XYZ file of C-alpha atoms in Angstrom:
464
model
C 64.744 102.883 103.670
C 63.306 99.404 103.143
C 65.285 96.419 104.339
C 65.865 93.681 101.767
C 65.501 90.073 102.840
C 68.189 89.014 100.316
C 71.152 90.768 98.646
C 70.227 91.629 95.025
C 73.160 89.650 93.554
C 73.407 92.227 90.777
C 71.709 95.513 89.867
C 73.559 98.484 91.327
C 75.890 95.943 92.897
C 77.838 95.874 89.622
C 78.499 99.606 89.965
C 79.790 98.912 93.461
C 82.056 96.245 91.936
C 83.281 98.930 89.503
C 84.101 101.150 92.497
C 86.038 98.269 94.038
C 87.833 97.691 90.736
C 88.960 101.336 90.516
C 89.882 101.380 94.193
C 92.123 98.341 93.757
C 93.693 99.896 90.651
C 94.678 103.007 92.570
C 95.687 101.393 95.849
C 97.253 98.015 95.188
C 98.239 98.860 91.635
C 100.480 101.493 93.223
C 101.667 99.146 95.961
C 102.544 96.352 93.532
C 104.433 98.901 91.415
C 106.245 100.313 94.429
C 109.443 98.550 93.385
C 109.968 101.296 90.783
C 110.111 103.933 93.538
C 112.011 101.536 95.825
C 115.030 101.635 93.519
C 114.862 105.451 93.366
C 114.588 105.880 97.148
C 117.529 103.521 97.716
C 119.747 105.519 95.344
C 118.637 109.013 96.463
C 118.735 108.526 100.234
C 121.618 106.025 100.107
C 119.722 103.773 102.484
C 119.988 100.029 102.943
C 117.402 97.725 101.412
C 116.101 96.953 104.891
C 115.558 100.627 105.779
C 113.892 101.543 102.486
C 111.648 98.455 102.708
C 109.990 99.974 105.770
C 108.242 102.557 103.550
C 106.129 100.000 101.686
C 105.814 97.846 104.773
C 104.443 100.716 106.872
C 102.094 101.716 104.056
C 100.489 98.277 103.879
C 100.626 97.591 107.622
C 98.982 100.926 108.471
C 96.252 100.234 105.943
C 95.628 96.872 107.561
C 96.027 97.898 111.223
C 93.750 100.917 110.813
C 91.113 98.974 108.865
C 89.404 98.409 112.197
C 88.682 102.145 112.260
C 87.514 101.970 108.660
C 85.005 99.350 109.806
C 83.881 101.450 112.770
C 83.529 104.704 110.838
C 81.850 102.889 107.946
C 79.275 101.454 110.340
C 78.638 104.785 112.040
C 78.668 107.186 109.084
C 78.253 105.007 106.007
C 80.811 103.897 103.430
C 80.503 106.864 101.054
C 81.749 109.764 103.268
C 84.406 107.612 104.951
C 85.899 106.515 101.609
C 85.922 110.127 100.380
C 87.900 111.263 103.429
C 90.287 108.346 102.917
C 90.896 109.368 99.313
C 91.826 112.905 100.355
C 94.224 111.659 103.055
C 95.889 109.260 100.602
C 96.434 112.153 98.186
C 97.906 114.416 100.878
C 100.314 111.707 102.065
C 101.823 111.165 98.623
C 101.954 114.916 97.972
C 103.822 115.495 101.241
C 106.226 112.650 100.387
C 107.258 114.436 97.188
C 108.865 117.118 99.391
C 110.522 114.596 101.757
C 114.145 115.177 102.759
C 114.766 111.908 104.595
C 113.455 108.385 104.898
C 111.694 109.411 108.121
C 109.601 111.892 106.145
C 108.571 109.091 103.786
C 107.749 106.790 106.706
C 105.361 109.415 108.084
C 103.820 110.631 104.832
C 103.551 107.510 102.656
C 103.651 104.929 105.444
C 101.285 106.475 107.982
C 99.168 109.201 106.314
C 98.551 107.486 102.979
C 98.236 104.139 104.758
C 95.538 105.490 107.068
C 93.703 106.968 104.080
C 93.775 103.578 102.381
C 92.382 101.974 105.537
C 89.336 104.244 105.375
C 88.869 103.283 101.719
C 89.470 99.550 101.646
C 87.273 97.982 104.319
C 84.018 99.919 103.677
C 84.335 99.329 99.922
C 84.919 95.578 100.165
C 82.219 95.179 102.806
C 79.725 97.001 100.571
C 80.482 94.601 97.715
C 79.819 91.562 99.902
C 76.522 93.076 101.065
C 75.260 93.321 97.488
C 76.069 89.702 96.606
C 75.525 86.259 98.068
C 75.525 83.573 95.358
C 77.938 85.551 93.155
C 80.002 86.949 96.021
C 83.286 85.258 95.073
C 82.867 86.291 91.421
C 82.078 89.906 92.354
C 85.063 90.065 94.701
C 87.279 88.518 92.050
C 86.171 91.075 89.445
C 86.888 93.915 91.874
C 90.384 92.569 92.526
C 91.212 92.299 88.813
C 91.922 96.019 89.081
C 95.109 95.122 90.935
C 96.479 93.064 88.070
C 95.475 95.468 85.306
C 96.939 98.501 87.089
C 100.060 96.540 88.040
C 100.638 95.890 84.338
C 100.388 99.536 83.241
C 101.708 101.363 86.308
C 105.376 100.192 86.439
C 106.318 101.430 82.953
C 104.149 104.531 83.479
C 105.899 105.347 86.759
C 109.308 104.720 85.193
C 108.356 107.091 82.349
C 107.256 109.764 84.852
C 110.462 109.341 86.848
C 112.568 109.675 83.696
C 110.705 112.850 82.754
C 110.033 114.552 86.098
C 112.130 112.737 88.689
C 110.702 110.720 91.524
C 109.335 113.826 93.260
C 107.342 114.919 90.220
C 106.143 111.350 89.689
C 104.811 111.217 93.262
C 102.924 114.470 92.701
C 101.221 113.016 89.633
C 100.343 109.847 91.554
C 98.957 111.926 94.442
C 96.556 113.620 92.009
C 95.491 110.188 90.748
C 94.584 109.214 94.315
C 91.772 111.786 94.354
C 89.854 109.456 92.042
C 89.144 107.391 95.149
C 86.519 110.050 95.908
C 84.823 109.110 92.622
C 84.792 105.484 93.760
C 83.121 106.599 96.990
C 80.288 108.247 95.067
C 79.336 104.837 93.604
C 78.888 103.212 97.033
C 75.121 103.431 97.350
C 74.071 102.126 100.799
C 71.911 99.021 101.014
C 69.859 97.851 104.002
C 69.420 94.148 104.687
C 67.013 92.573 107.135
C 69.981 91.325 109.183
C 70.725 94.967 110.035
C 67.551 95.342 112.123
C 68.462 95.499 115.831
C 67.008 93.006 118.278
C 65.987 93.728 121.862
C 69.081 91.906 123.053
C 71.323 94.155 120.983
C 69.777 97.293 122.510
C 70.228 96.019 126.061
C 73.908 95.226 125.388
C 74.633 98.900 124.678
C 73.714 100.117 128.151
C 77.176 99.767 129.667
C 80.391 101.474 128.568
C 82.427 98.299 128.034
C 79.603 96.664 126.156
C 79.467 99.706 123.914
C 83.118 99.145 123.040
C 82.556 95.433 122.440
C 79.526 96.227 120.289
C 81.293 98.986 118.319
C 84.280 96.839 117.372
C 82.554 93.432 117.702
C 85.410 92.184 119.897
C 83.589 88.893 120.417
C 85.169 87.892 117.097
C 88.354 87.271 119.086
C 86.498 84.328 120.647
C 85.510 82.936 117.252
C 87.833 79.998 116.750
C 87.483 79.617 112.974
C 87.915 83.341 112.411
C 91.029 83.606 114.591
C 92.760 80.583 113.030
C 91.925 81.975 109.597
C 93.350 85.398 110.558
C 96.602 83.928 111.913
C 97.003 82.026 108.652
C 96.579 85.290 106.729
C 99.179 86.996 108.955
C 101.709 84.278 108.098
C 100.769 84.591 104.422
C 101.378 88.361 104.489
C 104.935 87.783 105.756
C 105.861 86.340 102.367
C 103.116 87.211 99.897
C 104.115 90.840 99.202
C 107.896 90.333 99.093
C 108.161 89.672 95.318
C 106.076 92.711 94.400
C 108.344 95.012 96.408
C 111.687 93.395 95.612
C 111.198 91.775 92.208
C 112.485 94.819 90.298
C 115.458 95.182 92.655
C 116.141 91.457 92.141
C 116.161 92.058 88.379
C 118.582 94.963 88.793
C 120.873 92.712 90.856
C 120.892 90.271 87.922
C 122.019 93.053 85.585
C 118.739 93.814 83.791
C 117.999 97.365 82.579
C 115.431 99.568 84.332
C 112.653 98.862 81.840
C 113.450 95.136 81.638
C 113.342 94.882 85.436
C 110.118 96.920 85.488
C 108.518 94.563 82.979
C 108.964 91.670 85.420
C 106.265 93.279 87.571
C 104.068 93.944 84.524
C 104.271 90.353 83.264
C 103.381 89.068 86.730
C 100.404 91.440 86.700
C 99.027 89.975 83.446
C 98.846 86.465 84.858
C 97.609 87.927 88.173
C 94.580 89.396 86.377
C 93.787 86.124 84.607
C 94.062 84.236 87.895
C 91.683 86.588 89.714
C 88.986 86.012 87.112
C 89.669 82.267 87.030
C 89.654 82.002 90.830
C 86.348 83.858 91.142
C 84.794 81.721 88.392
C 85.917 78.453 89.987
C 84.702 79.577 93.426
C 81.335 80.510 91.935
C 80.983 77.001 90.475
C 81.223 75.599 94.049
C 83.029 72.469 92.871
C 84.994 72.277 96.125
C 84.888 74.288 99.326
C 86.432 77.750 99.209
C 88.711 76.935 102.137
C 90.181 73.986 100.196
C 90.641 76.161 97.114
C 92.390 78.724 99.306
C 94.753 76.039 100.612
C 95.737 75.032 97.067
C 96.313 78.627 95.921
C 98.393 79.216 99.070
C 100.553 76.181 98.397
C 101.275 77.068 94.774
C 102.004 80.694 95.718
C 104.664 79.490 98.160
C 106.108 77.181 95.500
C 106.260 80.009 92.944
C 108.135 82.313 95.357
C 110.552 79.505 96.209
C 111.421 79.065 92.513
C 112.069 82.749 91.685
C 115.791 82.799 92.688
C 116.546 79.569 90.802
C 116.860 81.318 87.407
C 119.399 83.946 86.362
C 118.367 84.502 82.737
C 115.808 87.109 81.721
C 113.545 84.567 80.025
C 113.668 82.289 83.058
C 112.912 85.045 85.566
C 110.046 86.252 83.347
C 108.554 82.742 83.264
C 108.817 82.403 87.053
C 107.348 85.884 87.547
C 104.405 84.849 85.369
C 103.924 81.703 87.459
C 104.080 83.733 90.684
C 101.584 86.294 89.375
C 99.085 83.584 88.460
C 99.368 81.784 91.802
C 99.230 84.988 93.863
C 96.314 86.363 91.844
C 94.039 83.502 92.844
C 94.218 84.318 96.551
C 92.630 87.752 97.227
C 89.071 87.045 96.044
C 88.935 83.882 98.154
C 90.572 85.527 101.179
C 87.821 88.104 101.592
C 84.783 86.173 100.374
C 85.605 83.351 102.810
C 85.415 85.779 105.762
C 81.686 86.182 105.124
C 81.243 82.405 104.969
C 82.923 82.107 108.369
C 81.237 84.899 110.364
C 78.062 85.680 108.393
C 77.106 88.795 106.445
C 75.930 90.745 109.521
C 79.414 90.700 111.089
C 81.326 90.990 107.836
C 82.309 94.674 108.124
C 83.808 94.340 111.613
C 85.357 90.960 110.760
C 87.101 92.385 107.693
C 88.587 95.181 109.804
C 89.866 92.813 112.504
C 91.114 90.384 109.862
C 93.174 93.089 108.164
C 94.467 94.344 111.513
C 95.839 90.891 112.371
C 97.141 90.464 108.828
C 98.979 93.762 109.270
C 101.495 92.168 111.641
C 102.765 90.014 108.783
C 102.726 92.870 106.283
C 104.729 95.042 108.684
C 107.539 92.546 109.212
C 107.801 90.633 105.920
C 109.366 93.149 103.463
C 111.861 94.643 105.972
C 112.984 91.121 106.888
C 113.489 90.401 103.197
C 115.502 93.614 102.777
C 117.565 92.823 105.888
C 118.433 89.376 104.516
C 119.490 90.966 101.223
C 121.771 93.388 103.069
C 123.376 90.461 104.914
C 123.629 87.979 102.035
C 124.146 90.333 99.092
C 121.266 88.904 97.037
C 117.574 88.003 97.334
C 117.930 84.194 97.318
C 117.498 83.721 101.075
C 114.857 86.486 101.107
C 112.637 84.619 98.649
C 113.213 81.280 100.393
C 112.152 82.728 103.753
C 109.118 84.388 102.126
C 108.082 81.028 100.661
C 108.471 79.440 104.091
C 105.965 81.852 105.621
C 103.433 81.109 102.849
C 103.819 77.358 103.432
C 103.295 78.009 107.165
C 100.023 79.735 106.287
C 98.932 76.536 104.517
C 99.611 74.467 107.625
C 97.670 76.863 109.869
C 94.610 76.552 107.607
C 94.476 72.853 108.490
C 93.487 73.796 112.072
C 90.257 75.530 111.028
C 87.396 73.473 112.514
C 85.655 71.524 109.775
C 88.549 71.817 107.297
C 88.597 68.052 106.718
C 84.807 67.752 106.740
C 82.476 67.886 103.775
C 80.254 70.615 105.275
C 80.764 74.393 105.217
C 82.839 76.026 107.943
C 79.661 77.469 109.412
C 76.162 76.066 108.797
C 73.620 78.151 106.972
C 70.168 78.826 108.331
C 68.577 75.864 106.584
C 71.129 73.594 108.299
C 70.118 74.982 111.689
C 66.423 74.356 111.099
C 67.093 70.786 109.968
C 69.653 70.008 112.696
C 68.936 67.397 115.392
C 66.701 68.703 118.168
C 69.510 68.480 120.704
C 71.613 71.005 118.798
C 69.225 73.433 117.128
C 67.178 76.430 118.090
C 63.502 75.843 118.808
C 61.266 77.095 116.006
C 57.513 76.891 116.331
C 55.457 74.871 113.843
C 53.570 78.067 112.925
C 56.768 79.779 111.783
C 57.871 76.741 109.785
C 54.443 76.528 108.153
C 54.627 80.193 107.182
C 57.684 79.409 105.028
C 59.730 82.218 106.608
C 63.305 81.071 107.049
C 64.929 84.367 107.897
C 65.883 84.481 111.595
C 64.592 88.035 111.962
C 61.083 86.756 111.225
C 61.498 84.611 114.362
C 62.430 87.607 116.523
C 66.105 86.620 116.532
C 69.341 88.300 115.466
C 72.245 86.468 113.901
C 74.262 87.111 117.077
C 71.696 85.275 119.186
C 71.533 82.117 117.081
C 72.899 78.923 118.631
C 74.704 76.914 115.971
C 74.856 73.122 115.993
C 78.229 71.967 117.214
C 79.102 68.532 115.840
C 82.529 67.241 116.676
C 84.109 68.571 113.473
C 82.336 71.936 113.446
C 83.370 74.065 116.413
C 82.738 77.770 115.875
C 84.298 79.394 118.929
C 86.724 78.708 121.731
């Protein structure tokens, strides 16, 4: 297969975006609508809010922790077969949960098995999207993530309807069948080869020793990448609070005395504004008016503010308005979160970086919802839960300030043209013949992206 010098920024890439859209509908549309099942599990198993919260927390945390394996398997076997296997595992986990007799059964089936299936689906799909786009990467990612908002609007009332008609066990069986459509998404992931994928002599020599094979397989050198690690720790803090409203918003509505369908509609109304925000965020990022990292900071801040305001209203109209505000603020984050990874580490390392990023983010996802449920059990309402969730999101904003180059006017990492035009003391040596040839791709110089030496001005450190 021929290696492209540039991503096509379109073409079959839009079908890959469609696959990402459907994948997000099925995965995070379900997760954001999990509050409907949360109420049912609490009543059926007579468990505390803290204990039942572990189901959704384990589901998301497993998906994020195991994304590293999704990256590895996607690199070794290609995205298409890995995503298909993930779709089957996700289906089996939900099907097994429908026969669960205790919360432990749900921890194992939904939390671990379905979560691992999602891990095999998410990372290869998102990485494939970023490989097809460069200039329109934020827009393409934003379009793929609109599936979350659209599904989150339709799924809560649909799930409540299924529960009313078939009980929560029958509803889970229907949802498990829906998960098999992830295999259809996999079929759309046509592989693409870029010139950055060509191995260099240095890469081949690195694979001669066992430890270096491990480092190469998982790209563990990313742990030494300062910008990437600070960015990942910020995302971990964000995850501690970001998902709390989606899991507990319906339960919060029930605490305020709203009916099942009224409480369910709180999630749906948040999903409408979420969808609008995802499109708006991708459009603004594509305009390149300000740096993506600064846009991310602003979306983070307003998301924290929206969560902080949720418990301040006790009327249905007021809670609906605050849910709409939260949905819009939260919807602007995902497209920027994942498209910025590529800006930080480069497209060649994007697949491994996404897996490690999600693994570190998983620590926050694992602890956030159970902490919120625990605080509800202690306080009797969700006021302190939402305040603590907002605090973690504000902490994520502060951590972003420590990314090298955040206060500068340049990108977090320089592009290739910057390296060629950098001062001679801080750039790679390129012969006059290569410059005259007009070839700017590093592979034409016999280099790999890993071997490039970036300029390191005072405000642009790239590793520890």
